Short mmCIF file of C-alpha atoms in Angstrom, two decimals:
data_model
loop_
_atom_site.label_atom_id
_atom_site.label_comp_id
_atom_site.label_asym_id
_atom_site.label_seq_id
_atom_site.Cartn_x
_atom_site.Cartn_y
_atom_site.Cartn_z
CA MET X 1 -41.35 -114.13 166.26
CA CYS X 2 -44.03 -115.50 163.97
CA GLY X 3 -41.36 -116.65 161.52
CA VAL X 4 -39.47 -118.49 164.24
CA PHE X 5 -42.66 -120.17 165.37
CA ARG X 6 -43.51 -121.25 161.82
CA SER X 7 -40.01 -122.61 161.27
CA ALA X 8 -40.19 -124.59 164.51
CA VAL X 9 -43.58 -126.05 163.58
CA CYS X 10 -42.33 -126.97 160.09
CA ALA X 11 -39.23 -128.65 161.51
CA ALA X 12 -41.28 -130.58 164.07
CA PHE X 13 -43.65 -131.64 161.31
CA LEU X 14 -40.90 -132.99 159.09
CA VAL X 15 -39.28 -134.88 161.95
CA GLY X 16 -42.67 -136.31 162.91
CA MET X 17 -43.38 -137.40 159.33
CA PHE X 18 -40.03 -139.13 159.15
CA LEU X 19 -40.46 -140.95 162.46
CA ILE X 20 -43.99 -142.05 161.65
CA SER X 21 -43.02 -143.22 158.19
CA ALA X 22 -40.05 -145.10 159.58
CA SER X 23 -42.12 -146.81 162.26
CA GLY X 24 -44.78 -147.70 159.69
CA CYS X 25 -42.19 -149.33 157.43
CA ALA X 26 -40.58 -151.10 160.38
CA ALA X 27 -43.92 -152.50 161.48
CA ARG X 28 -44.52 -153.74 157.97
CA THR X 29 -41.15 -155.46 157.92
CA GLY X 30 -41.98 -157.18 161.20
CA GLU X 31 -45.23 -158.49 159.80
CA HIS X 32 -43.41 -159.83 156.76
CA SER X 33 -40.99 -161.76 158.95
CA HIS X 34 -43.79 -163.20 161.01
CA ARG X 35 -45.56 -164.51 157.92
CA HIS X 36 -42.48 -166.51 157.01
CA GLY X 37 -42.10 -167.87 160.50
CA GLU X 38 -38.80 -166.10 161.15
CA ALA X 39 -40.09 -164.17 164.12
CA ALA X 40 -43.30 -164.30 166.07
CA ALA X 41 -44.87 -161.20 167.57
CA PRO X 42 -45.58 -161.53 171.29
CA VAL X 43 -49.06 -162.51 172.37
CA ASP X 44 -50.45 -159.21 173.63
CA ASP X 45 -54.17 -159.74 173.46
CA ALA X 46 -56.42 -161.96 175.55
CA SER X 47 -58.49 -163.02 172.57
CA ILE X 48 -55.38 -164.07 170.66
CA ALA X 49 -54.16 -165.96 173.71
CA SER X 50 -57.48 -167.81 173.83
CA ALA X 51 -56.94 -168.90 170.22
CA GLU X 52 -53.71 -170.63 171.23
CA ALA X 53 -55.78 -173.41 172.76
CA VAL X 54 -57.59 -174.02 169.46
CA THR X 55 -56.31 -176.39 166.78
CA LEU X 56 -57.87 -175.93 163.38
CA SER X 57 -58.55 -178.93 161.19
CA PRO X 58 -59.50 -179.20 157.52
CA GLY X 59 -63.11 -178.29 156.87
CA GLU X 60 -65.22 -175.46 158.23
CA ALA X 61 -64.36 -173.15 161.08
CA ALA X 62 -66.06 -170.06 162.47
CA ALA X 63 -65.07 -167.12 164.62
CA ARG X 64 -66.82 -164.15 166.20
CA VAL X 65 -65.54 -160.71 165.20
CA ASN X 66 -66.53 -157.28 166.52
CA GLY X 67 -66.36 -153.82 164.90
CA LEU X 68 -67.34 -154.81 161.36
CA SER X 69 -69.35 -151.60 160.79
CA CYS X 70 -70.31 -152.00 157.11
CA PRO X 71 -70.12 -154.20 153.97
CA LEU X 72 -66.98 -152.43 152.72
CA CYS X 73 -65.25 -153.03 156.06
CA ALA X 74 -66.34 -156.68 155.98
CA GLU X 75 -64.81 -157.21 152.56
CA SER X 76 -61.59 -155.71 153.83
CA LEU X 77 -61.49 -158.43 156.50
CA ILE X 78 -62.32 -161.24 154.07
CA ALA X 79 -59.55 -160.12 151.72
CA THR X 80 -57.08 -160.15 154.61
CA VAL X 81 -58.05 -163.58 155.94
CA ASP X 82 -58.08 -165.07 152.43
CA ARG X 83 -54.34 -164.36 152.19
CA ILE X 84 -53.44 -166.68 155.05
CA ASP X 85 -51.85 -169.93 153.91
CA GLY X 86 -54.21 -172.79 154.69
CA VAL X 87 -57.39 -170.72 154.34
CA ASP X 88 -59.22 -171.76 151.17
CA GLY X 89 -62.12 -169.34 151.52
CA ALA X 90 -63.88 -166.94 153.88
CA SER X 91 -67.28 -165.32 154.20
CA LEU X 92 -68.86 -163.05 156.75
CA ASP X 93 -72.30 -162.72 158.30
CA LEU X 94 -72.51 -159.05 159.17
CA GLY X 95 -75.61 -159.57 161.28
CA THR X 96 -73.96 -161.83 163.82
CA GLY X 97 -70.33 -160.91 163.24
CA THR X 98 -69.53 -164.51 162.30
CA LEU X 99 -66.49 -165.14 160.12
CA ARG X 100 -66.82 -168.48 158.33
CA LEU X 101 -63.63 -170.11 157.13
CA GLN X 102 -62.93 -172.95 154.77
CA ILE X 103 -59.77 -174.57 156.11
CA GLY X 104 -57.53 -176.44 153.66
CA LYS X 105 -55.49 -179.60 154.04
CA ARG X 106 -52.68 -177.75 155.80
CA PRO X 107 -54.52 -175.76 158.49
CA PRO X 108 -53.00 -172.49 159.70
CA GLU X 109 -52.33 -171.74 163.34
CA ALA X 110 -55.50 -170.49 165.02
CA THR X 111 -53.54 -167.52 166.35
CA ALA X 112 -52.67 -166.53 162.78
CA ILE X 113 -56.38 -166.08 162.12
CA ALA X 114 -56.84 -164.10 165.33
CA ARG X 115 -53.86 -161.87 164.60
CA ALA X 116 -55.00 -161.24 161.03
CA VAL X 117 -58.42 -160.14 162.25
CA ASN X 118 -56.95 -157.73 164.76
CA ASP X 119 -54.30 -156.44 162.36
CA ALA X 120 -57.02 -155.75 159.80
CA GLY X 121 -58.55 -153.32 162.26
CA PHE X 122 -61.24 -155.46 163.88
CA THR X 123 -61.54 -157.31 167.18
CA PHE X 124 -61.23 -161.07 167.27
CA VAL X 125 -63.58 -162.41 169.96
CA GLY X 126 -63.02 -166.16 169.70
CA PHE X 127 -63.68 -169.31 167.72
CA VAL X 128 -67.20 -170.70 167.77
CA GLU X 129 -68.91 -173.83 166.46
CA PRO X 130 -69.31 -173.59 162.68
CA MET C 1 -37.09 -137.48 152.70
CA ALA C 2 -40.14 -138.22 154.79
CA CYS C 3 -42.36 -137.80 151.77
CA VAL C 4 -40.22 -140.16 149.71
CA CYS C 5 -40.50 -142.78 152.45
CA VAL C 6 -44.26 -142.34 152.61
CA ALA C 7 -44.54 -142.77 148.87
CA ALA C 8 -42.34 -145.84 148.94
CA CYS C 9 -44.43 -147.49 151.59
CA ALA C 10 -47.27 -146.30 149.62
CA ALA C 11 -57.97 -143.44 150.76
CA VAL C 12 -61.09 -145.19 150.84
CA GLN C 13 -62.78 -146.40 153.93
CA GLY C 14 -66.05 -147.71 155.18
CA GLN C 15 -68.81 -145.35 156.29
CA GLN C 16 -66.79 -142.28 155.43
CA PRO C 17 -68.86 -139.18 154.77
CA THR C 18 -68.19 -137.24 151.58
CA ASN C 19 -66.62 -134.14 153.06
CA ALA C 20 -65.54 -135.10 156.58
CA PRO C 21 -62.62 -137.48 157.08
CA SER C 22 -63.31 -140.58 159.17
CA ALA C 23 -61.11 -142.75 161.38
CA THR C 24 -61.83 -145.88 159.33
CA MET C 25 -59.07 -147.15 157.04
CA PRO C 26 -58.19 -150.05 154.75
CA ALA C 27 -56.51 -153.13 156.25
CA THR C 28 -52.80 -153.78 155.87
CA GLY C 29 -51.84 -154.52 152.29
CA LEU C 30 -55.14 -153.29 150.84
CA LEU C 31 -55.46 -150.33 148.51
CA SER C 32 -58.54 -148.21 148.25
CA THR C 33 -59.16 -145.51 145.69
CA ARG C 34 -61.61 -142.67 145.72
CA THR C 35 -62.52 -140.50 142.78
CA LEU C 36 -64.40 -137.38 143.77
CA LEU C 37 -65.96 -135.03 141.21
CA ARG C 38 -66.84 -131.64 142.62
CA TYR C 39 -68.72 -128.75 141.08
CA ASP C 40 -68.56 -125.41 142.89
CA ARG C 41 -70.06 -122.07 141.98
CA TYR C 42 -68.65 -118.82 143.37
CA ASP C 43 -69.60 -115.17 143.22
CA GLU C 44 -67.31 -113.25 140.90
CA THR C 45 -66.73 -110.41 143.32
CA ILE C 46 -64.31 -108.41 141.19
CA ALA C 47 -66.56 -108.05 138.15
CA GLY C 48 -69.49 -107.92 140.52
CA THR C 49 -72.05 -109.37 138.17
CA GLY C 50 -70.85 -112.85 137.26
CA ALA C 51 -69.77 -116.14 138.68
CA ILE C 52 -66.87 -118.55 138.63
CA GLU C 53 -67.69 -122.19 138.04
CA ARG C 54 -65.18 -124.84 138.99
CA ILE C 55 -65.08 -128.55 138.26
CA ARG C 56 -62.54 -130.38 140.37
CA LEU C 57 -61.61 -134.04 140.05
CA GLU C 58 -59.84 -135.42 143.11
CA GLN C 59 -58.11 -138.80 142.97
CA GLU C 60 -57.31 -140.24 146.37
CA LEU C 61 -55.29 -143.38 147.10
CA MET C 62 -55.05 -144.93 150.54
CA TYR C 63 -52.93 -147.96 151.35
CA GLY C 64 -52.66 -149.95 154.57
CA VAL C 65 -48.92 -150.03 155.24
CA ALA C 66 -49.07 -151.74 158.66
CA PRO C 67 -51.63 -152.53 161.34
CA ASP C 68 -53.24 -149.19 162.31
CA TRP C 69 -51.18 -147.27 159.73
CA VAL C 70 -52.18 -146.02 156.30
CA ALA C 71 -50.47 -143.78 153.78
CA PHE C 72 -52.51 -141.64 151.45
CA ALA C 73 -52.12 -139.39 148.44
CA VAL C 74 -54.54 -136.94 146.86
CA VAL C 75 -54.04 -135.43 143.40
CA PRO C 76 -56.61 -132.92 142.15
CA GLY C 77 -57.33 -131.72 138.63
CA GLU C 78 -59.27 -128.53 138.06
CA HIS C 79 -61.17 -126.59 135.42
CA ARG C 80 -62.49 -123.09 135.97
CA GLU C 81 -64.78 -120.94 133.90
CA ALA C 82 -65.66 -117.33 134.56
CA ASN C 83 -68.92 -115.77 133.58
CA PRO C 84 -68.57 -113.27 132.01
CA PRO C 85 -65.55 -114.88 130.28
CA GLY C 86 -62.13 -113.44 130.95
CA ALA C 87 -62.75 -112.36 134.52
CA PRO C 88 -59.90 -113.02 136.99
CA GLY C 89 -59.88 -116.49 138.47
CA GLY C 90 -61.56 -118.19 135.55
CA ASP C 91 -60.93 -119.98 132.26
CA ASP C 92 -58.11 -122.31 133.17
CA THR C 93 -57.49 -126.06 133.37
CA GLY C 94 -54.70 -127.96 135.10
CA LEU C 95 -53.46 -129.96 138.05
CA GLY C 96 -53.64 -128.74 141.62
CA ASP C 97 -51.13 -129.38 144.39
CA ALA C 98 -50.78 -133.01 145.51
CA THR C 99 -51.09 -134.05 149.15
CA LEU C 100 -49.12 -136.91 150.74
CA GLY C 101 -49.73 -138.09 154.26
CA VAL C 102 -50.00 -140.82 156.86
CA ARG C 103 -52.76 -141.67 159.32
CA HIS C 104 -52.39 -143.67 162.50
CA ARG C 105 -55.26 -145.24 164.41
CA LEU C 106 -54.87 -144.34 168.05
CA ILE C 107 -57.99 -145.88 169.53
CA ARG C 108 -60.16 -148.84 168.55
CA ARG C 109 -63.01 -150.10 170.72
CA ASP C 110 -65.36 -152.66 169.24
CA PRO C 111 -68.16 -153.43 171.72
CA GLY C 112 -70.32 -155.41 169.28
CA PRO C 113 -70.37 -157.09 165.85
CA LEU C 114 -71.12 -153.79 164.11
CA ASP C 115 -70.50 -151.18 166.78
CA THR C 116 -67.17 -149.43 166.98
CA PHE C 117 -65.41 -146.33 168.22
CA ARG C 118 -62.20 -145.29 166.51
CA ALA C 119 -59.89 -142.29 166.65
CA SER C 120 -56.88 -141.46 164.52
CA ALA C 121 -54.33 -138.73 163.87
CA SER C 122 -52.98 -137.59 160.51
CA LEU C 123 -49.92 -135.80 159.25
CA ALA C 124 -49.69 -134.64 155.66
CA VAL C 125 -47.92 -132.21 153.39
CA ARG C 126 -49.38 -130.50 150.36
CA LEU C 127 -46.62 -130.06 147.81
CA PRO C 128 -46.44 -127.34 145.16
CA THR C 129 -46.69 -129.84 142.31
CA GLY C 130 -49.62 -128.23 140.50
CA ASP C 131 -49.81 -126.01 137.46
CA ASP C 132 -49.04 -122.35 137.98
CA ALA C 133 -52.67 -121.24 137.98
CA PHE C 134 -53.62 -123.61 140.82
CA SER C 135 -50.42 -124.08 142.79
CA ALA C 136 -49.51 -122.32 146.03
CA ASP C 137 -45.83 -122.51 144.98
CA ALA C 138 -44.92 -123.53 148.55
CA PRO C 139 -45.75 -126.52 150.76
CA ALA C 140 -48.53 -126.58 153.33
CA PHE C 141 -48.18 -128.72 156.44
CA ILE C 142 -51.32 -130.38 157.74
CA VAL C 143 -52.05 -132.01 161.09
CA GLY C 144 -55.42 -133.58 161.78
CA ALA C 145 -57.45 -135.74 164.12
CA GLU C 146 -60.44 -137.89 163.24
CA SER C 147 -62.96 -139.89 165.24
CA THR C 148 -65.73 -142.26 164.19
CA ALA C 149 -68.46 -143.90 166.24
CA ILE C 150 -70.84 -146.44 164.72
CA LEU C 151 -73.73 -147.58 166.87
CA GLY C 152 -76.22 -149.78 165.07
CA ARG C 153 -77.74 -147.74 162.25
CA HIS C 154 -76.15 -144.49 163.44
CA GLY C 155 -72.72 -143.19 162.51
CA PHE C 156 -71.00 -140.13 163.95
CA ASN C 157 -67.80 -138.51 162.72
CA ALA C 158 -65.83 -135.56 164.04
CA ALA C 159 -62.62 -134.35 162.41
CA ALA C 160 -60.35 -131.36 162.84
CA LYS C 161 -57.31 -130.28 160.90
CA TYR C 162 -54.92 -127.37 160.87
CA GLU C 163 -53.10 -126.29 157.73
CA LEU C 164 -49.90 -124.36 158.16
CA ILE C 165 -49.74 -122.38 154.94
CA THR C 166 -46.52 -121.06 153.43
CA GLY C 167 -47.74 -119.99 150.00
CA SER C 168 -50.84 -118.75 148.23
CA ALA C 169 -52.53 -119.72 144.96
CA PRO C 170 -52.68 -116.89 142.36
CA GLU C 171 -56.49 -116.75 142.41
CA PRO C 172 -57.56 -118.47 145.64
CA LEU C 173 -61.11 -119.76 145.87
CA ASP C 174 -61.08 -122.00 148.94
CA ALA C 175 -60.05 -121.59 152.54
CA GLY C 176 -56.55 -123.05 152.68
CA SER C 177 -55.50 -121.62 149.32
CA THR C 178 -54.82 -118.14 150.69
CA LEU C 179 -51.72 -117.20 152.67
CA ALA C 180 -53.57 -117.51 156.00
CA ASP C 181 -53.38 -120.68 158.09
CA HIS C 182 -56.60 -122.67 157.99
CA ALA C 183 -58.42 -124.61 160.69
CA ARG C 184 -61.25 -126.88 159.58
CA LEU C 185 -63.76 -128.66 161.82
CA ALA C 186 -66.15 -131.19 160.33
CA LEU C 187 -69.01 -133.04 161.98
CA ALA C 188 -71.05 -135.71 160.24
CA TYR C 189 -74.02 -137.90 161.04
CA LEU C 190 -74.92 -140.96 158.96
CA TYR C 191 -78.08 -143.00 159.24
CA ARG C 192 -78.37 -146.41 157.61
CA LEU C 193 -81.60 -146.40 155.64
CA ASP C 194 -81.29 -149.93 154.30
CA PRO C 195 -81.01 -152.66 155.38
CA ALA C 196 -82.59 -152.19 158.79
CA ALA C 197 -80.58 -155.20 160.00
CA TYR C 198 -77.63 -156.98 158.39
CA ASP C 199 -77.59 -160.68 157.63
CA ALA C 200 -75.38 -163.14 155.76
CA SER C 201 -76.81 -162.09 152.39
CA THR C 202 -76.22 -158.34 152.80
CA GLU C 203 -74.37 -157.04 149.77
CA ALA C 204 -74.88 -153.29 150.12
CA SER C 205 -76.18 -150.64 152.46
CA VAL C 206 -77.63 -147.17 151.90
CA TYR C 207 -77.00 -144.23 154.20
CA THR C 208 -78.17 -140.67 154.39
CA GLN C 209 -75.60 -138.22 155.65
CA LEU C 210 -75.61 -134.71 157.06
CA GLU C 211 -72.36 -132.81 157.51
CA LEU C 212 -71.49 -129.49 159.13
CA ILE C 213 -68.16 -127.98 158.13
CA GLY C 214 -66.55 -124.94 159.73
CA HIS C 215 -63.56 -122.92 158.52
CA VAL C 216 -61.50 -120.43 160.50
CA LEU C 217 -58.50 -118.63 159.00
CA THR C 218 -55.83 -116.66 160.79
CA ASN C 219 -56.66 -113.60 158.65
CA GLY C 220 -60.13 -113.47 160.19
CA ASP C 221 -62.01 -115.21 157.39
CA HIS C 222 -64.49 -117.87 158.46
CA GLY C 223 -67.34 -119.90 157.12
CA LEU C 224 -69.87 -122.59 157.92
CA GLU C 225 -71.28 -125.11 155.42
CA LEU C 226 -74.09 -127.65 155.59
CA ALA C 227 -73.82 -130.74 153.38
CA PRO C 228 -76.66 -133.26 153.09
CA GLY C 229 -76.00 -136.35 151.01
CA VAL C 230 -76.35 -140.04 150.26
CA LEU C 231 -73.85 -142.88 150.53
CA ILE C 232 -74.24 -146.39 149.08
CA GLU C 233 -71.71 -149.04 150.08
CA GLY C 234 -71.20 -152.42 148.47
CA ARG C 235 -68.58 -154.96 149.42
CA ARG C 236 -65.86 -153.59 147.18
CA TRP C 237 -67.25 -150.23 146.14
CA ALA C 238 -69.08 -147.19 147.43
CA ALA C 239 -70.86 -144.34 145.67
CA GLU C 240 -71.71 -141.01 147.23
CA ALA C 241 -73.36 -137.69 146.47
CA SER C 242 -73.42 -134.51 148.50
CA VAL C 243 -74.65 -130.92 148.17
CA ILE C 244 -72.64 -128.24 149.97
CA VAL C 245 -74.63 -125.19 151.04
CA PRO C 246 -72.79 -122.25 152.66
CA LEU C 247 -74.59 -121.01 155.78
CA THR C 248 -72.26 -118.13 156.64
CA GLU C 249 -69.20 -116.82 154.83
CA GLU C 250 -66.61 -114.12 155.53
CA THR C 251 -64.07 -114.49 152.73
CA GLY C 252 -62.22 -111.19 152.61
CA GLY C 253 -61.17 -110.73 148.99
CA ARG C 254 -62.02 -114.27 147.88
CA PRO C 255 -65.14 -115.03 145.88
CA GLU C 256 -67.94 -116.40 148.04
CA LYS C 257 -69.15 -119.92 147.39
CA GLN C 258 -72.78 -120.11 146.30
CA ILE C 259 -73.19 -123.87 146.17
CA GLY C 260 -71.20 -127.04 145.71
CA VAL C 261 -72.04 -130.56 144.56
CA ALA C 262 -69.87 -133.66 144.95
CA PHE C 263 -70.11 -137.15 143.48
CA GLY C 264 -67.73 -139.90 144.54
CA LEU C 265 -66.80 -143.47 143.73
CA ARG C 266 -64.60 -145.64 145.96
CA LEU C 267 -63.10 -148.97 145.08
CA LEU C 268 -61.30 -151.51 147.28
CA PHE C 269 -58.51 -153.65 145.82
#
């Protein structure tokens, strides 16, 4: 009986690992497509929807972010935002949760910033005056 | 097949205590590494008069494969010395069994700039890739759950995991290396000593940590450990130190742990 139970748990584990790995890879593929503009993920978050009304222009921009937790987490966010085309630089004030962006000559979509913040594991609150 | 996929897709996280897993994880496309050096001293119960000393170097990699998903791998190296020399369980050096796994964030609530509550679930497999002296010669299947709450200067972590064991190491020292299944519950509290408040110039923070770790095995063995420590986090690195003190131990035929010390370094790429 114990052997049957163990075998069942092992089998369920392997199936679970496979499904999770497959969904993880699939999600990654989706993100890749979105970055190249081939497919856009649906707007599923109110804060991202609010960013749709914002048009970024070259110069400085700022956004409020929640859930930053610690310096290491903050750097993780900066590294993510820095990868967005059109963002020339980013810094973060941990005290106020303010993400400061240096926007280049070809500004990114505001929703791209919002999505990147959320996908990095934080909560985008909204754009604020720089 | 699942393991191959995990490896193809390819741990270090913020405010993670030394011995208890946390629900924080690197962002998509970022790699974090953690090198953990552990020293443990055990009673040499067979000779009765000596001790086994073990130095274990754990290398952990964690990669953000997708939003809310990370894959991780842990490869340990080990050196043991018995005192008096030649006693069973001592005088050997080699690699231990590697662990591959994935973690998925299930819950994220961020009520303030710093405050957060997160919960995640993990699946992993420990493969018999180690040298004969340290390998279980059979895989172990691991399921776990982690939660992290950070409220201002206070951080709380609770983690549980269950290891379904199918093989035993030749000279097991730890819970999880015998043939009995192993349940582990870890609780941790972190307090940010410095800075008292973050600002735009904050480059690092210093925490004190206190962990309580419980072990229960299906063969009746159990144990409880207390682990005070310190954690320093910069923007792309973290350093940590912890002392593990057994409070209670029922180890059956295994040597009892007398004390453990751990030093860690994490880097974010």
